[in-house]
């Protein structure tokens, strides 16, 4: 299926060169003359269509669009005709008829961005769909790693993270962030270890170009990045998870951090449950790149919008 | 009518060669070698030169959506699609609105007023409203023309209800046709469990969700034979997993009356077809992994699978143009069944045309006890399909006769094209 150029629906199959191009655009926008940057998307219309609550993703997409001069409109499922049963297709067609040139979609159903892109023909940016993908998060995570680890990005992108190990720990089964990172990072040369109990990390995950570990301490040995994931209590129904036992085995805390490689970078896409998958002291400590992730989110999403609207910068 | 010049292939009577078929008063009057019937006076000659002439197909599993959802399909449009696919008999499932669970609804459905283009039979519900609790009135329904019972779309989950249903239907000599899915294991699932579902972040149905019900039902059939001395007939619908097939194979070896059907999509596609969340690849049971697809093909080749059934399940475009997890299950299938069977089973796996025809006419007719159907023996009902067995063609969904277009096979190459369908001696489709 062909989608409108500039769409970003999944990282699955996204070429490393395309990733490099997006990050290069992000860098250029960051160093661009602020005045010129603020009018880059002047007169362009961007719709944010959010069927799920969001703080970081929604705000950063919105602020990114506004910082480039675009007109934005936010449509959420709780204050629109969606509440009355309007379909995603019809909502998308309405937004298009109102002049939206790009739609940023967050949705609780996997594949919704593909559907919207097919139905409207517009570039669609996936801001998280069900348990499927969160591609902009994976790109901002990558940029955070590159910066934190001091990776030189002059060579071929397939080598950028060669020799680096990223451990992603937690509720992989339900995590679109984990899926996106697990599909993207090996393409940049990283060794990715997915870690968690079987209830949260099914054996099927071996289909990806990753390793699987049930032992967090072992997985952390020699790791450069520890990406922690939220335990999604709302999706645990039917699964046998003892949260106390989970914390004992998989929580990122000061002891584990101390045993890790010097310079180990701790990441978390948020929202965090402090005291469950990560302790507050680690989240706020110097190893934590959590706030930087948010800042990189703003920068990367600006680039994605410029790319989606076909503007050269 | 004289159907002239074709190669008649009728597995039931063992005929396979150049023959002409004489039809009189809706029945097969004679099957003779070329020229023998030339002097017989007929009102119409159907030129079948170069074509295969076979018993009309019988589909024991179709959804015609009437009453209640006629925007998807009607008995008239669904049976027109059946005729275009070479089917001369279809068995309608009961999950209409309201559910077909009474003699009144059955009679309404079978009334000629509905405009069926081919022979229409129905399987009313096993339980009232298909709610899985109280059996419908099997005896009255059988007298009114039921050819079996099913809660299709839903399994009969409770052991004691299924036991009672098998016993009661067994005494009447009718099958219980089971949608084998342990729904206690499939809540929130929208495709096959496995690596594709993991990559897409979708909850998957395990193969055990199917096999457990099949194994349970076979155990009940065995117990009924032992305790009640009744030979109950379990028919497993759209079997899709190696594990369930293995259970059916063992049951057959033990001499139990267990039959099953396979759908063309399950022997043609795998869960990879879901691709970018294509709702046209969403059905229940879901498209499985390659090992299960191969197991279905092996079952068709070795006789474990008794028949091909389409599970023709039309849905309107707007119902499929939604998020994958919210889309209804099912695809249309009547007009693509032969083309897929001859392509996948015939060309790719060496199944003789004769065996394909057994699976599409003789065997399904036997499952629902239609004497004088599924054969071109003299005296049989003159239900005939004429097709070009070697013709390669591409299915064009926009030209389908079904009211709905929900198919993953649009613009897909097929082999074997229906050129004529004759139902009780009357041409109901000409391609």
PDB file of C-alpha atoms in Angstrom, chain B residues 221-414:
ATOM      1  CA  UNK B 221     -19.699 -37.926  20.336  1.00  0.00           C
ATOM      2  CA  UNK B 222     -17.729 -40.891  21.693  1.00  0.00           C
ATOM      3  CA  UNK B 223     -19.584 -40.842  25.020  1.00  0.00           C
ATOM      4  CA  UNK B 224     -22.985 -40.614  23.342  1.00  0.00           C
ATOM      5  CA  UNK B 225     -22.188 -43.668  21.222  1.00  0.00           C
ATOM      6  CA  UNK B 226     -21.126 -45.594  24.302  1.00  0.00           C
ATOM      7  CA  UNK B 227     -23.820 -44.508  26.748  1.00  0.00           C
ATOM      8  CA  UNK B 228     -26.836 -43.852  24.515  1.00  0.00           C
ATOM      9  CA  UNK B 229     -26.003 -46.018  21.537  1.00  0.00           C
ATOM     10  CA  UNK B 230     -26.645 -43.074  19.216  1.00  0.00           C
ATOM     11  CA  UNK B 231     -24.340 -42.296  16.299  1.00  0.00           C
ATOM     12  CA  UNK B 232     -24.201 -38.522  16.657  1.00  0.00           C
ATOM     13  CA  UNK B 233     -22.893 -36.481  13.738  1.00  0.00           C
ATOM     14  CA  UNK B 234     -20.468 -33.688  14.554  1.00  0.00           C
ATOM     15  CA  UNK B 235     -19.585 -31.408  11.664  1.00  0.00           C
ATOM     16  CA  UNK B 236     -16.666 -29.091  12.386  1.00  0.00           C
ATOM     17  CA  UNK B 237     -16.923 -25.832  10.516  1.00  0.00           C
ATOM     18  CA  UNK B 238     -14.039 -24.062   8.779  1.00  0.00           C
ATOM     19  CA  UNK B 239     -11.272 -26.040  10.433  1.00  0.00           C
ATOM     20  CA  UNK B 240      -8.091 -24.001  10.381  1.00  0.00           C
ATOM     21  CA  UNK B 241      -5.458 -25.630  12.581  1.00  0.00           C
ATOM     22  CA  UNK B 242      -3.209 -28.675  12.394  1.00  0.00           C
ATOM     23  CA  UNK B 243      -4.117 -29.521  15.969  1.00  0.00           C
ATOM     24  CA  UNK B 244      -7.869 -29.650  15.352  1.00  0.00           C
ATOM     25  CA  UNK B 245      -7.314 -31.624  12.145  1.00  0.00           C
ATOM     26  CA  UNK B 246      -5.278 -34.180  14.030  1.00  0.00           C
ATOM     27  CA  UNK B 247      -8.143 -34.662  16.501  1.00  0.00           C
ATOM     28  CA  UNK B 248     -10.603 -35.080  13.602  1.00  0.00           C
ATOM     29  CA  UNK B 249      -8.282 -37.544  11.871  1.00  0.00           C
ATOM     30  CA  UNK B 250      -8.135 -39.730  14.997  1.00  0.00           C
ATOM     31  CA  UNK B 251     -11.911 -39.548  15.446  1.00  0.00           C
ATOM     32  CA  UNK B 252     -12.450 -40.731  11.877  1.00  0.00           C
ATOM     33  CA  UNK B 253      -9.998 -43.570  12.382  1.00  0.00           C
ATOM     34  CA  UNK B 254     -12.070 -44.588  15.388  1.00  0.00           C
ATOM     35  CA  UNK B 255     -15.146 -44.730  13.212  1.00  0.00           C
ATOM     36  CA  UNK B 256     -16.958 -41.775  14.743  1.00  0.00           C
ATOM     37  CA  UNK B 257     -19.322 -39.737  12.592  1.00  0.00           C
ATOM     38  CA  UNK B 258     -17.211 -36.609  12.498  1.00  0.00           C
ATOM     39  CA  UNK B 259     -16.950 -34.513   9.352  1.00  0.00           C
ATOM     40  CA  UNK B 260     -15.362 -31.164   8.690  1.00  0.00           C
ATOM     41  CA  UNK B 261     -15.096 -28.433   6.122  1.00  0.00           C
ATOM     42  CA  UNK B 262     -12.268 -26.111   5.071  1.00  0.00           C
ATOM     43  CA  UNK B 263     -12.658 -22.648   3.598  1.00  0.00           C
ATOM     44  CA  UNK B 264     -10.729 -21.534   0.489  1.00  0.00           C
ATOM     45  CA  UNK B 265      -9.169 -18.618   2.359  1.00  0.00           C
ATOM     46  CA  UNK B 266      -7.674 -20.962   4.935  1.00  0.00           C
ATOM     47  CA  UNK B 267      -5.911 -23.046   2.320  1.00  0.00           C
ATOM     48  CA  UNK B 268      -4.889 -20.013   0.276  1.00  0.00           C
ATOM     49  CA  UNK B 269      -3.732 -17.314   2.700  1.00  0.00           C
ATOM     50  CA  UNK B 270      -1.791 -17.002   5.940  1.00  0.00           C
ATOM     51  CA  UNK B 271      -1.894 -14.386   8.665  1.00  0.00           C
ATOM     52  CA  UNK B 272       0.766 -12.483   6.724  1.00  0.00           C
ATOM     53  CA  UNK B 273      -2.127 -11.301   4.526  1.00  0.00           C
ATOM     54  CA  UNK B 274      -3.242  -8.985   7.326  1.00  0.00           C
ATOM     55  CA  UNK B 275      -0.362  -6.758   6.128  1.00  0.00           C
ATOM     56  CA  UNK B 276      -1.112  -3.176   7.059  1.00  0.00           C
ATOM     57  CA  UNK B 277      -4.185  -4.120   9.063  1.00  0.00           C
ATOM     58  CA  UNK B 278      -6.218  -5.087   6.009  1.00  0.00           C
ATOM     59  CA  UNK B 279      -9.725  -5.770   7.283  1.00  0.00           C
ATOM     60  CA  UNK B 280     -10.369  -7.906   4.197  1.00  0.00           C
ATOM     61  CA  UNK B 281      -8.034 -10.429   5.779  1.00  0.00           C
ATOM     62  CA  UNK B 282      -9.996 -10.467   9.027  1.00  0.00           C
ATOM     63  CA  UNK B 283     -12.105 -13.536   9.589  1.00  0.00           C
ATOM     64  CA  UNK B 284     -12.938 -16.065  12.276  1.00  0.00           C
ATOM     65  CA  UNK B 285     -11.276 -18.487  12.549  1.00  0.00           C
ATOM     66  CA  UNK B 286      -8.450 -16.186  11.576  1.00  0.00           C
ATOM     67  CA  UNK B 287      -5.948 -16.759   8.801  1.00  0.00           C
ATOM     68  CA  UNK B 288      -3.311 -18.938  10.408  1.00  0.00           C
ATOM     69  CA  UNK B 289       0.422 -19.492  10.043  1.00  0.00           C
ATOM     70  CA  UNK B 290       1.917 -21.405   7.109  1.00  0.00           C
ATOM     71  CA  UNK B 291       2.181 -24.713   8.989  1.00  0.00           C
ATOM     72  CA  UNK B 292      -1.558 -24.647   9.666  1.00  0.00           C
ATOM     73  CA  UNK B 293      -2.333 -23.707   6.053  1.00  0.00           C
ATOM     74  CA  UNK B 294      -0.261 -26.659   4.904  1.00  0.00           C
ATOM     75  CA  UNK B 295      -2.068 -28.894   7.399  1.00  0.00           C
ATOM     76  CA  UNK B 296      -5.426 -27.857   5.940  1.00  0.00           C
ATOM     77  CA  UNK B 297      -4.155 -28.672   2.439  1.00  0.00           C
ATOM     78  CA  UNK B 298      -2.834 -32.027   3.658  1.00  0.00           C
ATOM     79  CA  UNK B 299      -6.216 -32.712   5.246  1.00  0.00           C
ATOM     80  CA  UNK B 300      -7.961 -31.943   1.970  1.00  0.00           C
ATOM     81  CA  UNK B 301      -5.589 -34.214   0.095  1.00  0.00           C
ATOM     82  CA  UNK B 302      -5.768 -37.167   2.478  1.00  0.00           C
ATOM     83  CA  UNK B 303      -9.511 -37.104   3.062  1.00  0.00           C
ATOM     84  CA  UNK B 304      -9.527 -35.812   6.620  1.00  0.00           C
ATOM     85  CA  UNK B 305     -11.344 -32.742   5.349  1.00  0.00           C
ATOM     86  CA  UNK B 306     -14.668 -33.776   3.839  1.00  0.00           C
ATOM     87  CA  UNK B 307     -15.656 -30.696   1.928  1.00  0.00           C
ATOM     88  CA  UNK B 308     -14.906 -27.154   0.897  1.00  0.00           C
ATOM     89  CA  UNK B 309     -17.297 -24.554   2.293  1.00  0.00           C
ATOM     90  CA  UNK B 310     -16.956 -20.860   1.648  1.00  0.00           C
ATOM     91  CA  UNK B 311     -18.263 -19.316   4.885  1.00  0.00           C
ATOM     92  CA  UNK B 312     -19.462 -16.576   2.507  1.00  0.00           C
ATOM     93  CA  UNK B 313     -19.824 -13.656   4.929  1.00  0.00           C
ATOM     94  CA  UNK B 314     -20.761 -10.414   3.215  1.00  0.00           C
ATOM     95  CA  UNK B 315     -20.272  -7.074   4.951  1.00  0.00           C
ATOM     96  CA  UNK B 316     -20.914  -3.567   3.661  1.00  0.00           C
ATOM     97  CA  UNK B 317     -17.918  -1.427   2.707  1.00  0.00           C
ATOM     98  CA  UNK B 318     -18.451   1.001   5.569  1.00  0.00           C
ATOM     99  CA  UNK B 319     -18.335  -1.848   8.064  1.00  0.00           C
ATOM    100  CA  UNK B 320     -14.906  -2.955   6.869  1.00  0.00           C
ATOM    101  CA  UNK B 321     -13.543   0.596   6.494  1.00  0.00           C
ATOM    102  CA  UNK B 322     -12.889   0.836  10.196  1.00  0.00           C
ATOM    103  CA  UNK B 323     -10.108   0.068  12.632  1.00  0.00           C
ATOM    104  CA  UNK B 324      -8.974  -3.557  12.281  1.00  0.00           C
ATOM    105  CA  UNK B 325      -9.946  -4.566  15.806  1.00  0.00           C
ATOM    106  CA  UNK B 326     -13.426  -3.129  15.300  1.00  0.00           C
ATOM    107  CA  UNK B 327     -14.118  -4.581  11.874  1.00  0.00           C
ATOM    108  CA  UNK B 328     -16.502  -7.507  11.568  1.00  0.00           C
ATOM    109  CA  UNK B 329     -15.114 -10.924  10.717  1.00  0.00           C
ATOM    110  CA  UNK B 330     -15.652 -12.497   7.343  1.00  0.00           C
ATOM    111  CA  UNK B 331     -15.227 -12.287   3.601  1.00  0.00           C
ATOM    112  CA  UNK B 332     -17.323 -13.125   0.587  1.00  0.00           C
ATOM    113  CA  UNK B 333     -16.412 -16.427  -1.003  1.00  0.00           C
ATOM    114  CA  UNK B 334     -18.995 -17.927  -3.319  1.00  0.00           C
ATOM    115  CA  UNK B 335     -17.560 -16.486  -6.519  1.00  0.00           C
ATOM    116  CA  UNK B 336     -13.924 -17.325  -5.831  1.00  0.00           C
ATOM    117  CA  UNK B 337     -14.127 -20.837  -4.369  1.00  0.00           C
ATOM    118  CA  UNK B 338     -13.607 -22.852  -7.554  1.00  0.00           C
ATOM    119  CA  UNK B 339     -10.903 -20.526  -8.866  1.00  0.00           C
ATOM    120  CA  UNK B 340      -8.928 -20.829  -5.640  1.00  0.00           C
ATOM    121  CA  UNK B 341      -9.476 -24.568  -5.261  1.00  0.00           C
ATOM    122  CA  UNK B 342      -8.221 -25.333  -8.762  1.00  0.00           C
ATOM    123  CA  UNK B 343      -5.317 -22.938  -8.386  1.00  0.00           C
ATOM    124  CA  UNK B 344      -4.096 -23.873  -4.913  1.00  0.00           C
ATOM    125  CA  UNK B 345      -5.214 -27.476  -4.549  1.00  0.00           C
ATOM    126  CA  UNK B 346      -5.140 -28.419  -8.205  1.00  0.00           C
ATOM    127  CA  UNK B 347      -2.211 -26.628  -9.763  1.00  0.00           C
ATOM    128  CA  UNK B 348      -0.015 -26.080  -6.702  1.00  0.00           C
ATOM    129  CA  UNK B 349      -0.670 -29.352  -4.910  1.00  0.00           C
ATOM    130  CA  UNK B 350      -1.628 -31.749  -7.663  1.00  0.00           C
ATOM    131  CA  UNK B 351      -5.166 -32.492  -6.533  1.00  0.00           C
ATOM    132  CA  UNK B 352      -7.122 -34.032  -9.428  1.00  0.00           C
ATOM    133  CA  UNK B 353     -10.213 -32.140 -10.605  1.00  0.00           C
ATOM    134  CA  UNK B 354     -12.238 -35.186  -9.646  1.00  0.00           C
ATOM    135  CA  UNK B 355     -11.193 -34.815  -5.993  1.00  0.00           C
ATOM    136  CA  UNK B 356     -11.950 -31.069  -6.039  1.00  0.00           C
ATOM    137  CA  UNK B 357     -15.429 -31.952  -7.273  1.00  0.00           C
ATOM    138  CA  UNK B 358     -15.920 -34.513  -4.530  1.00  0.00           C
ATOM    139  CA  UNK B 359     -15.059 -31.804  -2.022  1.00  0.00           C
ATOM    140  CA  UNK B 360     -17.431 -29.301  -3.585  1.00  0.00           C
ATOM    141  CA  UNK B 361     -20.434 -31.392  -4.559  1.00  0.00           C
ATOM    142  CA  UNK B 362     -20.656 -35.058  -3.611  1.00  0.00           C
ATOM    143  CA  UNK B 363     -19.311 -34.814  -0.053  1.00  0.00           C
ATOM    144  CA  UNK B 364     -21.106 -31.662   1.113  1.00  0.00           C
ATOM    145  CA  UNK B 365     -24.385 -33.052  -0.263  1.00  0.00           C
ATOM    146  CA  UNK B 366     -23.823 -36.167   1.823  1.00  0.00           C
ATOM    147  CA  UNK B 367     -23.046 -34.177   4.981  1.00  0.00           C
ATOM    148  CA  UNK B 368     -26.485 -32.572   4.895  1.00  0.00           C
ATOM    149  CA  UNK B 369     -28.177 -35.734   3.614  1.00  0.00           C
ATOM    150  CA  UNK B 370     -29.255 -34.406   0.237  1.00  0.00           C
ATOM    151  CA  UNK B 371     -30.077 -37.587  -1.628  1.00  0.00           C
ATOM    152  CA  UNK B 372     -29.965 -37.187  -5.405  1.00  0.00           C
ATOM    153  CA  UNK B 373     -27.678 -34.140  -5.184  1.00  0.00           C
ATOM    154  CA  UNK B 374     -23.997 -33.808  -5.784  1.00  0.00           C
ATOM    155  CA  UNK B 375     -24.157 -36.296  -8.653  1.00  0.00           C
ATOM    156  CA  UNK B 376     -25.093 -36.481 -12.305  1.00  0.00           C
ATOM    157  CA  UNK B 377     -26.355 -40.029 -12.006  1.00  0.00           C
ATOM    158  CA  UNK B 378     -29.500 -40.720 -13.990  1.00  0.00           C
ATOM    159  CA  UNK B 379     -32.489 -39.617 -11.932  1.00  0.00           C
ATOM    160  CA  UNK B 380     -30.540 -37.072  -9.915  1.00  0.00           C
ATOM    161  CA  UNK B 381     -31.691 -33.487  -9.711  1.00  0.00           C
ATOM    162  CA  UNK B 382     -30.207 -31.751 -12.742  1.00  0.00           C
ATOM    163  CA  UNK B 383     -27.874 -29.447 -10.858  1.00  0.00           C
ATOM    164  CA  UNK B 384     -24.924 -28.895 -13.141  1.00  0.00           C
ATOM    165  CA  UNK B 385     -21.895 -26.667 -13.309  1.00  0.00           C
ATOM    166  CA  UNK B 386     -20.036 -26.148 -16.552  1.00  0.00           C
ATOM    167  CA  UNK B 387     -16.578 -24.689 -16.206  1.00  0.00           C
ATOM    168  CA  UNK B 388     -13.353 -24.146 -18.045  1.00  0.00           C
ATOM    169  CA  UNK B 389     -10.961 -26.030 -15.791  1.00  0.00           C
ATOM    170  CA  UNK B 390      -7.797 -24.620 -17.311  1.00  0.00           C
ATOM    171  CA  UNK B 391      -8.855 -21.036 -17.778  1.00  0.00           C
ATOM    172  CA  UNK B 392      -6.710 -18.461 -16.006  1.00  0.00           C
ATOM    173  CA  UNK B 393      -8.590 -15.345 -15.046  1.00  0.00           C
ATOM    174  CA  UNK B 394      -8.506 -12.486 -12.585  1.00  0.00           C
ATOM    175  CA  UNK B 395     -11.324 -11.952 -10.138  1.00  0.00           C
ATOM    176  CA  UNK B 396     -12.829  -8.470 -10.408  1.00  0.00           C
ATOM    177  CA  UNK B 397     -14.602  -7.680  -7.151  1.00  0.00           C
ATOM    178  CA  UNK B 398     -16.479  -4.769  -8.706  1.00  0.00           C
ATOM    179  CA  UNK B 399     -18.289  -7.202 -10.994  1.00  0.00           C
ATOM    180  CA  UNK B 400     -19.253  -9.631  -8.254  1.00  0.00           C
ATOM    181  CA  UNK B 401     -22.923 -10.501  -7.950  1.00  0.00           C
ATOM    182  CA  UNK B 402     -22.839 -10.510  -4.168  1.00  0.00           C
ATOM    183  CA  UNK B 403     -24.133  -7.288  -2.680  1.00  0.00           C
ATOM    184  CA  UNK B 404     -20.878  -6.914  -0.765  1.00  0.00           C
ATOM    185  CA  UNK B 405     -17.287  -6.646  -1.927  1.00  0.00           C
ATOM    186  CA  UNK B 406     -15.351  -7.646   1.159  1.00  0.00           C
ATOM    187  CA  UNK B 407     -12.799  -9.959  -0.324  1.00  0.00           C
ATOM    188  CA  UNK B 408      -9.016 -10.206  -0.141  1.00  0.00           C
ATOM    189  CA  UNK B 409      -9.102 -11.810  -3.584  1.00  0.00           C
ATOM    190  CA  UNK B 410      -9.981  -8.748  -5.636  1.00  0.00           C
ATOM    191  CA  UNK B 411      -7.680  -8.677  -8.681  1.00  0.00           C
ATOM    192  CA  UNK B 412      -6.215 -12.044  -7.700  1.00  0.00           C
ATOM    193  CA  UNK B 413      -5.425 -14.587 -10.406  1.00  0.00           C
ATOM    194  CA  UNK B 414      -7.511 -17.770 -10.352  1.00  0.00           C
TER     195      UNK B 414
END
